[in-house]
PDB file of C-alpha atoms in Angstrom:
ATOM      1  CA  UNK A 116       0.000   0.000   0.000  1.00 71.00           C
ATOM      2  CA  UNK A 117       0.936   3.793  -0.729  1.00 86.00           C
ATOM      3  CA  UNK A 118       0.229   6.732   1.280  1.00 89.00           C
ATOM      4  CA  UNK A 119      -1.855   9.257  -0.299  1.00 91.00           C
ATOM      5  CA  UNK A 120      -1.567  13.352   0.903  1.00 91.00           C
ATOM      6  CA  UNK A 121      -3.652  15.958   0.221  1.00 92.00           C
ATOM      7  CA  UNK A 122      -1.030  18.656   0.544  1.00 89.00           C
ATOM      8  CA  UNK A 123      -0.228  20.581  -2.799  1.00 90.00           C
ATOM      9  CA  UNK A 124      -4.147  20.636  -3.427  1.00 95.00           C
ATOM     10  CA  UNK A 125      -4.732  24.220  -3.865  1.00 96.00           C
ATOM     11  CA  UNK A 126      -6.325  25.135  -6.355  1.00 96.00           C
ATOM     12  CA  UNK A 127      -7.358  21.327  -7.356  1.00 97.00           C
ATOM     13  CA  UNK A 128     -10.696  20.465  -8.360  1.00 98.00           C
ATOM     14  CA  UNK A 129     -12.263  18.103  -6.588  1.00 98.00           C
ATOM     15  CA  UNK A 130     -15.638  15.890  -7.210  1.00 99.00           C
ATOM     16  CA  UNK A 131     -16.913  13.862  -4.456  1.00 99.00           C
ATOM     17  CA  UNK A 132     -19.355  11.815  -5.721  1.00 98.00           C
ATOM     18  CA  UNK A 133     -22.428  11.071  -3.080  1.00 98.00           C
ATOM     19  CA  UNK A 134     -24.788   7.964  -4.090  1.00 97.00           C
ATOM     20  CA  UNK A 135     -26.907   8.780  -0.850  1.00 95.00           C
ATOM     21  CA  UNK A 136     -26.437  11.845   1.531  1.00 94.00           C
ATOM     22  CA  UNK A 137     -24.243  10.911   4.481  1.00 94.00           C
ATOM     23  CA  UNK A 138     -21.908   8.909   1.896  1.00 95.00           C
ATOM     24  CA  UNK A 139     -19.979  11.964   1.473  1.00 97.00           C
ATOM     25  CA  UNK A 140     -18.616  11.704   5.021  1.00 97.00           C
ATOM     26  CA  UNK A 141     -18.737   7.966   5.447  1.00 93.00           C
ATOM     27  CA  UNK A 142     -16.731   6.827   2.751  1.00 89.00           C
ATOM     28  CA  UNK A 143     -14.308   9.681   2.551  1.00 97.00           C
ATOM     29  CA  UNK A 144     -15.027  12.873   4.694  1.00 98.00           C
ATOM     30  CA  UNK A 145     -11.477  12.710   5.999  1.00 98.00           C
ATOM     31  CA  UNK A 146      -9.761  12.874   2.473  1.00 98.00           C
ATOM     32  CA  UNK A 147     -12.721  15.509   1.445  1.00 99.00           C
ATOM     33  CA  UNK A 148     -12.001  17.992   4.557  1.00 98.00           C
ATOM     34  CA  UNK A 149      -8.007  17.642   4.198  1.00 98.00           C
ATOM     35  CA  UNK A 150      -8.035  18.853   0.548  1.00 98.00           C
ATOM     36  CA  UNK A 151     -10.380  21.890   1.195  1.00 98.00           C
ATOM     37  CA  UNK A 152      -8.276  22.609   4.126  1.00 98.00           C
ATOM     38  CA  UNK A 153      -5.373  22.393   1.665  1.00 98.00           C
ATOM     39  CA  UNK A 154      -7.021  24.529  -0.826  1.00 98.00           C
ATOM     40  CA  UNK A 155      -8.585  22.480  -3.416  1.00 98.00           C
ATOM     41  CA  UNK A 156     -12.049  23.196  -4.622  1.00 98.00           C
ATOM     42  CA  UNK A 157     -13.938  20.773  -3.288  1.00 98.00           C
ATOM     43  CA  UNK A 158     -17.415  19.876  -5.063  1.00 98.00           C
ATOM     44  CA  UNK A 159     -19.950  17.837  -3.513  1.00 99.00           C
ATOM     45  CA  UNK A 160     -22.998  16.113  -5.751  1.00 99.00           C
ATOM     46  CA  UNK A 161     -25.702  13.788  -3.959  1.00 98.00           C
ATOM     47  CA  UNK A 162     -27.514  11.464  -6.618  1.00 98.00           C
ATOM     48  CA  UNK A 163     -30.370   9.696  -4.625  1.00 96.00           C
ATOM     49  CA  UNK A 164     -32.894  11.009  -2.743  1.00 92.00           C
ATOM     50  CA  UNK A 165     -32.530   9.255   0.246  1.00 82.00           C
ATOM     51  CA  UNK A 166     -35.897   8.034   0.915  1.00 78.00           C
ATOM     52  CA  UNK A 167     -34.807   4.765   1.542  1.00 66.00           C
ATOM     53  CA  UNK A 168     -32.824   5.947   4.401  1.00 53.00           C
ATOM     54  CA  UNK A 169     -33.588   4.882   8.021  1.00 53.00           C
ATOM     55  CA  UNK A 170     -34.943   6.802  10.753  1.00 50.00           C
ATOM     56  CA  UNK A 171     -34.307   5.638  14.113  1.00 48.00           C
ATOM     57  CA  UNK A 172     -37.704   6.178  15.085  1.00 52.00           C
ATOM     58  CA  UNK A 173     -39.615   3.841  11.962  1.00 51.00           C
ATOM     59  CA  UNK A 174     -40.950   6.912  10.910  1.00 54.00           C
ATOM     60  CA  UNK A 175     -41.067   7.930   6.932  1.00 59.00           C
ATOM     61  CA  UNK A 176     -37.615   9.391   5.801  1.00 69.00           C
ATOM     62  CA  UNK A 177     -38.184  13.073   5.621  1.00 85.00           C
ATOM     63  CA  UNK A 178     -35.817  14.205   1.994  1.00 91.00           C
ATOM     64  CA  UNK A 179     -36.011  17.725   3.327  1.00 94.00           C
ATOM     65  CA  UNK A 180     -34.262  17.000   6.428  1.00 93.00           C
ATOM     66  CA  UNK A 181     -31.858  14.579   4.677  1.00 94.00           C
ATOM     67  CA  UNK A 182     -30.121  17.298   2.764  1.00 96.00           C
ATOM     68  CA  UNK A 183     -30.436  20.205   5.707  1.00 97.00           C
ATOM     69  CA  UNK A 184     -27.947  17.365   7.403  1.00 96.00           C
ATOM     70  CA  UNK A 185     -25.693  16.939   3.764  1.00 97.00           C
ATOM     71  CA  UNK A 186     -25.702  20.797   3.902  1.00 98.00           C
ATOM     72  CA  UNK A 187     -24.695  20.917   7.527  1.00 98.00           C
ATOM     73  CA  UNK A 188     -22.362  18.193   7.424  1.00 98.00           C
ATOM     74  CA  UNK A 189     -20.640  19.603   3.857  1.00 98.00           C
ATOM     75  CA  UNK A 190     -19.841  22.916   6.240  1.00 98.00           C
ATOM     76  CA  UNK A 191     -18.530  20.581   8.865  1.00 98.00           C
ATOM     77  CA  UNK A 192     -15.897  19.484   6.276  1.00 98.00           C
ATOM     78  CA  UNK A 193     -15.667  22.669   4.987  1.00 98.00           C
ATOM     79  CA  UNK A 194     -16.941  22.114   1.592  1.00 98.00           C
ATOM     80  CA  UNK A 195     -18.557  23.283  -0.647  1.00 98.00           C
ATOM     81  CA  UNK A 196     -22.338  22.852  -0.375  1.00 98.00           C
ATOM     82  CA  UNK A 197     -23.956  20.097  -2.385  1.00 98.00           C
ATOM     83  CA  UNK A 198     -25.692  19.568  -5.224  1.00 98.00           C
ATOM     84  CA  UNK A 199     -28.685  17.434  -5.180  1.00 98.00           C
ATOM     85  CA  UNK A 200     -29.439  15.372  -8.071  1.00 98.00           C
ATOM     86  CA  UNK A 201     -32.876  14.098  -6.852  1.00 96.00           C
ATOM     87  CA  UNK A 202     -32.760  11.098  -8.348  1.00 96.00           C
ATOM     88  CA  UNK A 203     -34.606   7.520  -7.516  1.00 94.00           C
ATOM     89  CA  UNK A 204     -32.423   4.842  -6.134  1.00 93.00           C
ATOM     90  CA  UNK A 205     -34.243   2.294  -8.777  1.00 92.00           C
ATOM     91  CA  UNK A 206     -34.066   4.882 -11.876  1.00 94.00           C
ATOM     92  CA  UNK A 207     -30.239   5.277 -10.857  1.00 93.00           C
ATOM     93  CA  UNK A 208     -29.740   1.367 -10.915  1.00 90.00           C
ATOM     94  CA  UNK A 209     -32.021   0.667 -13.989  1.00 89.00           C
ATOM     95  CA  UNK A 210     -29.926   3.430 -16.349  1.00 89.00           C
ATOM     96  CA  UNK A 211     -27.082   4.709 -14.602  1.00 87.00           C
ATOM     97  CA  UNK A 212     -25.507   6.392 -18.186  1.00 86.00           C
ATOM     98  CA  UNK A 213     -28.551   8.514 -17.725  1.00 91.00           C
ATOM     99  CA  UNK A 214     -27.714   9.436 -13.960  1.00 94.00           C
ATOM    100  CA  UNK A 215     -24.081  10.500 -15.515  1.00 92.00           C
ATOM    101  CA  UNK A 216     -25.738  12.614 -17.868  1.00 93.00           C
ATOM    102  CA  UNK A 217     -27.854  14.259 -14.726  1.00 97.00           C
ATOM    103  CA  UNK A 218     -24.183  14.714 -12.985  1.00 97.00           C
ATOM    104  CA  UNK A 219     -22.602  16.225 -15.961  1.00 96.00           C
ATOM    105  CA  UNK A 220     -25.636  18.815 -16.406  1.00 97.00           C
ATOM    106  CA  UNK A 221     -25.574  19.233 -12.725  1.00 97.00           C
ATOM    107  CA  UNK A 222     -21.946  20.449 -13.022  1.00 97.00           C
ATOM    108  CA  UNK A 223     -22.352  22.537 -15.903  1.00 97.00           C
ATOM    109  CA  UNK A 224     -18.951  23.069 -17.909  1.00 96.00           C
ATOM    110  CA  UNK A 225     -16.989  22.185 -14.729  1.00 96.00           C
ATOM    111  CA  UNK A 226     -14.395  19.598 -14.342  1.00 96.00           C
ATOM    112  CA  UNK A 227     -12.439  17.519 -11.736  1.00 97.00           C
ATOM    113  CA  UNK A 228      -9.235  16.894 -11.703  1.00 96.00           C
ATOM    114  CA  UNK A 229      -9.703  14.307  -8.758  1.00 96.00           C
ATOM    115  CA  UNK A 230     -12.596  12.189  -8.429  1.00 97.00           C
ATOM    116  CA  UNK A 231     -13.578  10.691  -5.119  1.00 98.00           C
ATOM    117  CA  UNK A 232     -16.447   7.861  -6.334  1.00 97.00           C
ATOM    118  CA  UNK A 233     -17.937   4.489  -4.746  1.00 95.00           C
ATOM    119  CA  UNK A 234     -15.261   1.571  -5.351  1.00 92.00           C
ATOM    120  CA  UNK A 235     -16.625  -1.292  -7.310  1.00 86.00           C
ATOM    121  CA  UNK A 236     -16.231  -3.686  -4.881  1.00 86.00           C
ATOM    122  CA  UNK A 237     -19.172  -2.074  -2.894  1.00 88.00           C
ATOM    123  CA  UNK A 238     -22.268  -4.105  -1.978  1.00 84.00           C
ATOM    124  CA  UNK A 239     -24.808  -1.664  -2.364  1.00 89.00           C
ATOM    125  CA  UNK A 240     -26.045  -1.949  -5.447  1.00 88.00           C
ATOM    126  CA  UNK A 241     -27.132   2.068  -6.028  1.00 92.00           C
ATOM    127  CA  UNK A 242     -23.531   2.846  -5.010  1.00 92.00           C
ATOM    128  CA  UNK A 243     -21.997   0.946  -7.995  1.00 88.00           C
ATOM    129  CA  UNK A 244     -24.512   1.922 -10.442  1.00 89.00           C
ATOM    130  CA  UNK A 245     -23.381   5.973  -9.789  1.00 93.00           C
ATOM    131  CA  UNK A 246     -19.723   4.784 -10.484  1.00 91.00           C
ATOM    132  CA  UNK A 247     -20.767   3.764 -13.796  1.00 85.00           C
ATOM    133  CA  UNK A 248     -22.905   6.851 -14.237  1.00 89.00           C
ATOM    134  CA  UNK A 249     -19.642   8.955 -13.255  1.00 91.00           C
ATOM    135  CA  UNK A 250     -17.395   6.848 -15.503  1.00 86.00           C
ATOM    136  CA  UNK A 251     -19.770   7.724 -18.421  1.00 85.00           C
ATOM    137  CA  UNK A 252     -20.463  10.857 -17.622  1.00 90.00           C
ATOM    138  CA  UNK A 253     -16.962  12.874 -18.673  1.00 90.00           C
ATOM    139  CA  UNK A 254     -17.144  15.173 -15.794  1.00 93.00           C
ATOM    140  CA  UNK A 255     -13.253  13.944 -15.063  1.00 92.00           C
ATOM    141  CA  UNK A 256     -10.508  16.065 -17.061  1.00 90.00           C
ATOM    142  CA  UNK A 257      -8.264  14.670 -19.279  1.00 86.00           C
ATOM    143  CA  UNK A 258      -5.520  12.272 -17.157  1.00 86.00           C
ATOM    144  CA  UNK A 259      -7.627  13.122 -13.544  1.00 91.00           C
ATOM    145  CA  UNK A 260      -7.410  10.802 -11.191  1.00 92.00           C
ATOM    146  CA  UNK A 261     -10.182   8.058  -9.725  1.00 93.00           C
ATOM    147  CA  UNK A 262     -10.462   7.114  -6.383  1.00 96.00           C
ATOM    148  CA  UNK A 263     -12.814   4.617  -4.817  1.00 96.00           C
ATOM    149  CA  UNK A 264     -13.769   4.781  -1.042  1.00 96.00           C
ATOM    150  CA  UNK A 265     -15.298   2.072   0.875  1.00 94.00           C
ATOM    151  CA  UNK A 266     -18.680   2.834   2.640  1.00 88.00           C
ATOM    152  CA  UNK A 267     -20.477  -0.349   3.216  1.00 79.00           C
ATOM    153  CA  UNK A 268     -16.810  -2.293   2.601  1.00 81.00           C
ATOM    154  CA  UNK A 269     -13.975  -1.488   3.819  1.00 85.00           C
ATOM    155  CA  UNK A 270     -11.069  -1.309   1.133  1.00 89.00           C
ATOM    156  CA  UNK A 271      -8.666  -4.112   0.856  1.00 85.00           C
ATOM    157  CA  UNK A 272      -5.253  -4.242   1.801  1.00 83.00           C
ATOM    158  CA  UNK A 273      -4.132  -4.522  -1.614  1.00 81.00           C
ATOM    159  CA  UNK A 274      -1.544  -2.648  -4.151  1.00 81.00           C
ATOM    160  CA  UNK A 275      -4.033   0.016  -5.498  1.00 86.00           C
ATOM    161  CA  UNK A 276      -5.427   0.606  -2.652  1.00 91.00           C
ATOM    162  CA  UNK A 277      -3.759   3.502  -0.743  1.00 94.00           C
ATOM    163  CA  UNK A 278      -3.868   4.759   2.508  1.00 94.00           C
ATOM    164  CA  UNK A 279      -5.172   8.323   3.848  1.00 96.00           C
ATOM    165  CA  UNK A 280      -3.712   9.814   6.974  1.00 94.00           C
ATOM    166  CA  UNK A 281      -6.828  11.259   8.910  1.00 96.00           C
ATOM    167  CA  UNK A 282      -6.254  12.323  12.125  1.00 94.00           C
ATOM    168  CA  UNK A 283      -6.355  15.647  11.452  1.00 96.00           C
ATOM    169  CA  UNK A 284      -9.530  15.587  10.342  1.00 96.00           C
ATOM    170  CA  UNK A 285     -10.763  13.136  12.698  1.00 95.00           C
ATOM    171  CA  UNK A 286     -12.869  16.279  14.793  1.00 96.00           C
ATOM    172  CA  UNK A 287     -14.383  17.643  11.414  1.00 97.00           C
ATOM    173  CA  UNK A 288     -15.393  14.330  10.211  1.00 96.00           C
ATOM    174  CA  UNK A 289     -17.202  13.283  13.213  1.00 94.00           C
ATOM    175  CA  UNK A 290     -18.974  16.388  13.699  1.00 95.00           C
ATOM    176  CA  UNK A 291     -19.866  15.673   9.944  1.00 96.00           C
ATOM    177  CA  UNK A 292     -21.200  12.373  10.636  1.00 93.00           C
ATOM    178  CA  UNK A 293     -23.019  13.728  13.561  1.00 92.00           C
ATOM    179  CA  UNK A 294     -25.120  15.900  11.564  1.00 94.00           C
ATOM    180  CA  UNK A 295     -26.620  12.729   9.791  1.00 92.00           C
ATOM    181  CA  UNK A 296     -29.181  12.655  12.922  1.00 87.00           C
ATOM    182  CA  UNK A 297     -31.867  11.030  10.899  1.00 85.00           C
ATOM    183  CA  UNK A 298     -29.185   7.983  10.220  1.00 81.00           C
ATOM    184  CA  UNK A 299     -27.221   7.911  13.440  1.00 73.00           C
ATOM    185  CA  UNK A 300     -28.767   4.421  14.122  1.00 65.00           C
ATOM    186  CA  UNK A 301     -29.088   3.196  17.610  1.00 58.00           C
ATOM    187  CA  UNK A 302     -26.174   1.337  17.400  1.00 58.00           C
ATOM    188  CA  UNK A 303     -23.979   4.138  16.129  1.00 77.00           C
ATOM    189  CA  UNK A 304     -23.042   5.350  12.753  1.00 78.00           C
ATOM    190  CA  UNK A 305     -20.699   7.994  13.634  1.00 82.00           C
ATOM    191  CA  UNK A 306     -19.100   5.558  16.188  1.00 85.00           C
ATOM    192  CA  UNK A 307     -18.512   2.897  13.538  1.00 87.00           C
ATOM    193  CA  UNK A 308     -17.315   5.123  10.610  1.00 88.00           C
ATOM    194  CA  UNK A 309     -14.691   6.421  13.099  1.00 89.00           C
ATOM    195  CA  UNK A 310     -13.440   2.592  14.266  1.00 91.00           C
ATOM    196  CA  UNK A 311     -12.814   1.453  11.080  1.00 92.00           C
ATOM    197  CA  UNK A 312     -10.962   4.853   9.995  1.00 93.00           C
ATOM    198  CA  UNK A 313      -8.934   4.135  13.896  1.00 91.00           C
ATOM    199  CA  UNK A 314      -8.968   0.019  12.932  1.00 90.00           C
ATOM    200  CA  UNK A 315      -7.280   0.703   9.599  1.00 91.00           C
ATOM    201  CA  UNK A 316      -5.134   3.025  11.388  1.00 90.00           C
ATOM    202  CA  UNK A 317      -3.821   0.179  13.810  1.00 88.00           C
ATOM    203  CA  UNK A 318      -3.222  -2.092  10.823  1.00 84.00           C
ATOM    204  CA  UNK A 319      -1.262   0.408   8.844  1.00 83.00           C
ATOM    205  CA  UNK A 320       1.258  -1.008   6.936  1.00 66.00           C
ATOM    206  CA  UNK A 321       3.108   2.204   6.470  1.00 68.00           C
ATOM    207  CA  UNK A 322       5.534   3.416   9.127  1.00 60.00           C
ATOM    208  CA  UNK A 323       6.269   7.175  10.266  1.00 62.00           C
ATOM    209  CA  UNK A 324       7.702   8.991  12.899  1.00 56.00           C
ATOM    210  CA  UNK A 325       4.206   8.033  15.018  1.00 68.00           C
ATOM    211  CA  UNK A 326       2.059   5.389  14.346  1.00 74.00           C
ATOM    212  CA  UNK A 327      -1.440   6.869  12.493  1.00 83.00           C
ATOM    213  CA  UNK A 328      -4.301   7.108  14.052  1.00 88.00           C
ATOM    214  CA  UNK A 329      -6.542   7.155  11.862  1.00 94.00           C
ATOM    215  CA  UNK A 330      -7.010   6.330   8.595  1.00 94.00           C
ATOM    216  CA  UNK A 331      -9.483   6.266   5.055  1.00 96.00           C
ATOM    217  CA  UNK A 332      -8.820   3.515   2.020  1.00 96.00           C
ATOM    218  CA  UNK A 333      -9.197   4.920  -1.137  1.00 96.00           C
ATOM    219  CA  UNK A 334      -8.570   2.081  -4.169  1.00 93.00           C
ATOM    220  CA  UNK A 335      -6.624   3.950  -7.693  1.00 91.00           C
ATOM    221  CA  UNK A 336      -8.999   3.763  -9.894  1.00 87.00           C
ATOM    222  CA  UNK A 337      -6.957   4.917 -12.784  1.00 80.00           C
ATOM    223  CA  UNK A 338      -4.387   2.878 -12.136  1.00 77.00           C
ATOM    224  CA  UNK A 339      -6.779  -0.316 -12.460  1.00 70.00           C
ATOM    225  CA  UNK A 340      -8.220   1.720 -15.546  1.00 64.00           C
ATOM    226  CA  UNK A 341      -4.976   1.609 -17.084  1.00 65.00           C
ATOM    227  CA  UNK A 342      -4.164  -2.099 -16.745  1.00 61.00           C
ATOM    228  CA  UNK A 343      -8.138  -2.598 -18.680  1.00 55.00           C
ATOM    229  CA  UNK A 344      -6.400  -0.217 -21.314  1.00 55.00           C
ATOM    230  CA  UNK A 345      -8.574   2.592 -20.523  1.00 56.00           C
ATOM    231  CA  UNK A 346     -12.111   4.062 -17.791  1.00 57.00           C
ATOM    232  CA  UNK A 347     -14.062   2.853 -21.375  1.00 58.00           C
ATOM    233  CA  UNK A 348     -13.229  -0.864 -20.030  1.00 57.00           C
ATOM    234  CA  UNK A 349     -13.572  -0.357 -16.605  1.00 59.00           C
ATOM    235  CA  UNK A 350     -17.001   1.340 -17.212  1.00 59.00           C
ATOM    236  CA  UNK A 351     -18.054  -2.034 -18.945  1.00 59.00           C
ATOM    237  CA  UNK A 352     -17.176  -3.627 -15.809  1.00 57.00           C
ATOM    238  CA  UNK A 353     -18.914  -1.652 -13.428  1.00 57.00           C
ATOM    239  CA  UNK A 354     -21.943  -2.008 -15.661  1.00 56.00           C
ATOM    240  CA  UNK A 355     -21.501  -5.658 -15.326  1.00 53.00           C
ATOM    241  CA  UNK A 356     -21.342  -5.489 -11.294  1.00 52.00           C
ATOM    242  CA  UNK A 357     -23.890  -2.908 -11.137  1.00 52.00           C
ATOM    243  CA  UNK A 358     -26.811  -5.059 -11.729  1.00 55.00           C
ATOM    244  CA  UNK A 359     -25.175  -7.728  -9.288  1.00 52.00           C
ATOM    245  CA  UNK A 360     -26.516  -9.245  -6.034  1.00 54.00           C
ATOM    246  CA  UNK A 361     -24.541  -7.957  -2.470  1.00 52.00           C
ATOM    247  CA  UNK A 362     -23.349 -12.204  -2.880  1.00 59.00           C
ATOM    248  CA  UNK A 363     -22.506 -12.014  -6.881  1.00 59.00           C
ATOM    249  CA  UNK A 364     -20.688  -8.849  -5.886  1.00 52.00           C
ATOM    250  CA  UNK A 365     -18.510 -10.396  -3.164  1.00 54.00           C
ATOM    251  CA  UNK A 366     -17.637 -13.541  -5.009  1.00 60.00           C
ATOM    252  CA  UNK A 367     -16.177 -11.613  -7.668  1.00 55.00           C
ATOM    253  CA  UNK A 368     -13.948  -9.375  -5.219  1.00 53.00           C
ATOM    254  CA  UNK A 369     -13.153 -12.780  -3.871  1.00 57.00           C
ATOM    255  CA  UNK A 370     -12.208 -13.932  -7.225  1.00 60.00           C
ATOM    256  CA  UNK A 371     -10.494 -10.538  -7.895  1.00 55.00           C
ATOM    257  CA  UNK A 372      -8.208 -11.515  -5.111  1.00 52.00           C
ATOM    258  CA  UNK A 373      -7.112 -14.805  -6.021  1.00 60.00           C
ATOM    259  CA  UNK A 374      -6.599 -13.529  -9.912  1.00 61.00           C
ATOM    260  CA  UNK A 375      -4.479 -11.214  -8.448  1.00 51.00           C
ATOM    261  CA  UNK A 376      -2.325 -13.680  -6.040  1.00 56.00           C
ATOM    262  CA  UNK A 377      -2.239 -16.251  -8.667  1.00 64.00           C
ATOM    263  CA  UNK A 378      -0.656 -13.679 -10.989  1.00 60.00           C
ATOM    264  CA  UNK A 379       1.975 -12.111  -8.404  1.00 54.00           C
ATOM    265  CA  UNK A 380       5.473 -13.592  -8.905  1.00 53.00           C
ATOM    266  CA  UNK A 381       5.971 -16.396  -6.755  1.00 46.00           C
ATOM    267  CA  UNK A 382       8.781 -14.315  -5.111  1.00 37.00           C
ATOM    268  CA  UNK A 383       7.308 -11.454  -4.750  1.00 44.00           C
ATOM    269  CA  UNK A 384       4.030 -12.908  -2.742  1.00 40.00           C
ATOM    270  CA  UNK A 385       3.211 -11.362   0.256  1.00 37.00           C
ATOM    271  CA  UNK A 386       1.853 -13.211   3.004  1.00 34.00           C
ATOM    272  CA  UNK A 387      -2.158 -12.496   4.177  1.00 35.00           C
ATOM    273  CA  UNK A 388      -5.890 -13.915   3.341  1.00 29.00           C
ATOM    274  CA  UNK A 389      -8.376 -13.181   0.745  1.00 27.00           C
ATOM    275  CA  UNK A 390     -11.122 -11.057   2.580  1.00 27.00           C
ATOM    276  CA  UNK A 391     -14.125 -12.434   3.694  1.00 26.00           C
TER     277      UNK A 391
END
């Protein structure tokens, strides 16, 4: 694994790509807050709706409320506020070219030069299909780069998967996460998100000065782009996983993994299990 650093980000322009508000903390608030604080431009777009969220309480999602707590958490981060696309979790997954096309109008004539997007090895089904729409929607400049986060899955331990060092943002993401009320479940959300992020942390490969604290996944997209010879390819196989089950979806990360190992040089193996 490589370390990833947000420094040298000013002026940058950043997407991060929300399938449901709250995802834009979750899967990579920490990353998010350290390149605004850096000085990139930091644009946030929510697809979905986010009726199908849950309320604590059993009570009927209120959308309204949903995006008062995107808007208050995006000023948590300190980005910018977000877009809301509006769109149907089922119209996303049943044409997701067509929710690229709603991102791209959404954004007018701007353009990212970094690209924070669901990985394709996440289970939710909604959350692949707006990779695919943001692979076909050409909102990404010429040579920008792709990153996946993990929401639902954490990121693998794996070559093109690199590692985020969070602490510093550790304060502004929970407050962030906090301002999801409506999906702080009983058992915790914010106090989750943050255990992984410390869990990862503890299970750093990476040495320093002082051991991290804290830390996000994000998988290089464009690096797995260019061994499929180009995003064309890898938009063919996120269209492909899209439409997959939560158990089609893990058997092909497991098979993923074991492509991979079977490929690596015998000598240069490393030693570890496929994930779960």
């Amino acid at each position: 694994m490589r370390s990833y650093s947000p420094a040298g980000a000013a002026g940058r322009e950043v997407l991060v790509l929300a399938p449901h508000p709250d995802d834009e903390v979750v899967g990579c608030g920490g990353t998010a807050h350290l390149l605004a604080q850096a000085g990139a431009r930091v644009a946030v777009v929510v697809m979905a709706r986010g009726d199908g969220g849950i309320d604590p309480s059993g009570a009927a999602v209120d959308v309204s409320r949903r995006r008062e707590e995107s808007r208050a958490c995006c000023q948590a981060l300190g980005l910018e506020a977000p877009l809301f696309l509006g769109l149907r979790s089922d119209v996303i997954r049943a044409d997701p070219v067509a929710a690229g096309a709603a991102l791209a109008r959404a954004l007018g004539a701007r353009r990212a030069d970094e690209l924070l997007v669901p990985s394709p090895l996440e289970r939710h089904a909604t959350h692949r299909a707006c990779l695919l729409g943001a692979l076909s929607s050409g909102v990404g400049r010429a040579g920008a780069r792709w990153w996946g986060w993990g929401a639902w899955d954490a990121l693998p331990a794996w070559d093109d998967v690199w590692e985020v060092d969070v602490a510093a943002a550790r304060v502004a993401k929970t407050h962030g996460i906090r301002a999801h009320v409506s999906q702080d479940r009983p058992r915790g959300l914010a106090a989750a998100s943050l255990a992984r992020d410390a869990s990862q942390a503890a299970f750093s490969r990476l040495s320093g000065p002082e051991p991290r604290r804290a830390v996000e996944r994000l998988m290089d997209l464009s690096a797995l782009a260019r061994r499929t010879e180009g995003l064309t390819e890898l938009a063919a196989l996120t269209r492909a996983v899209a439409g997959w089950t939560a158990e089609r979806s893990a058997a092909w990360a497991r098979q993923l993994w074991a492509d991979r190992e079977a490929a690596a040089p015998a000598a240069g193996k490393t030693s570890g299990s496929s994930p779960a």
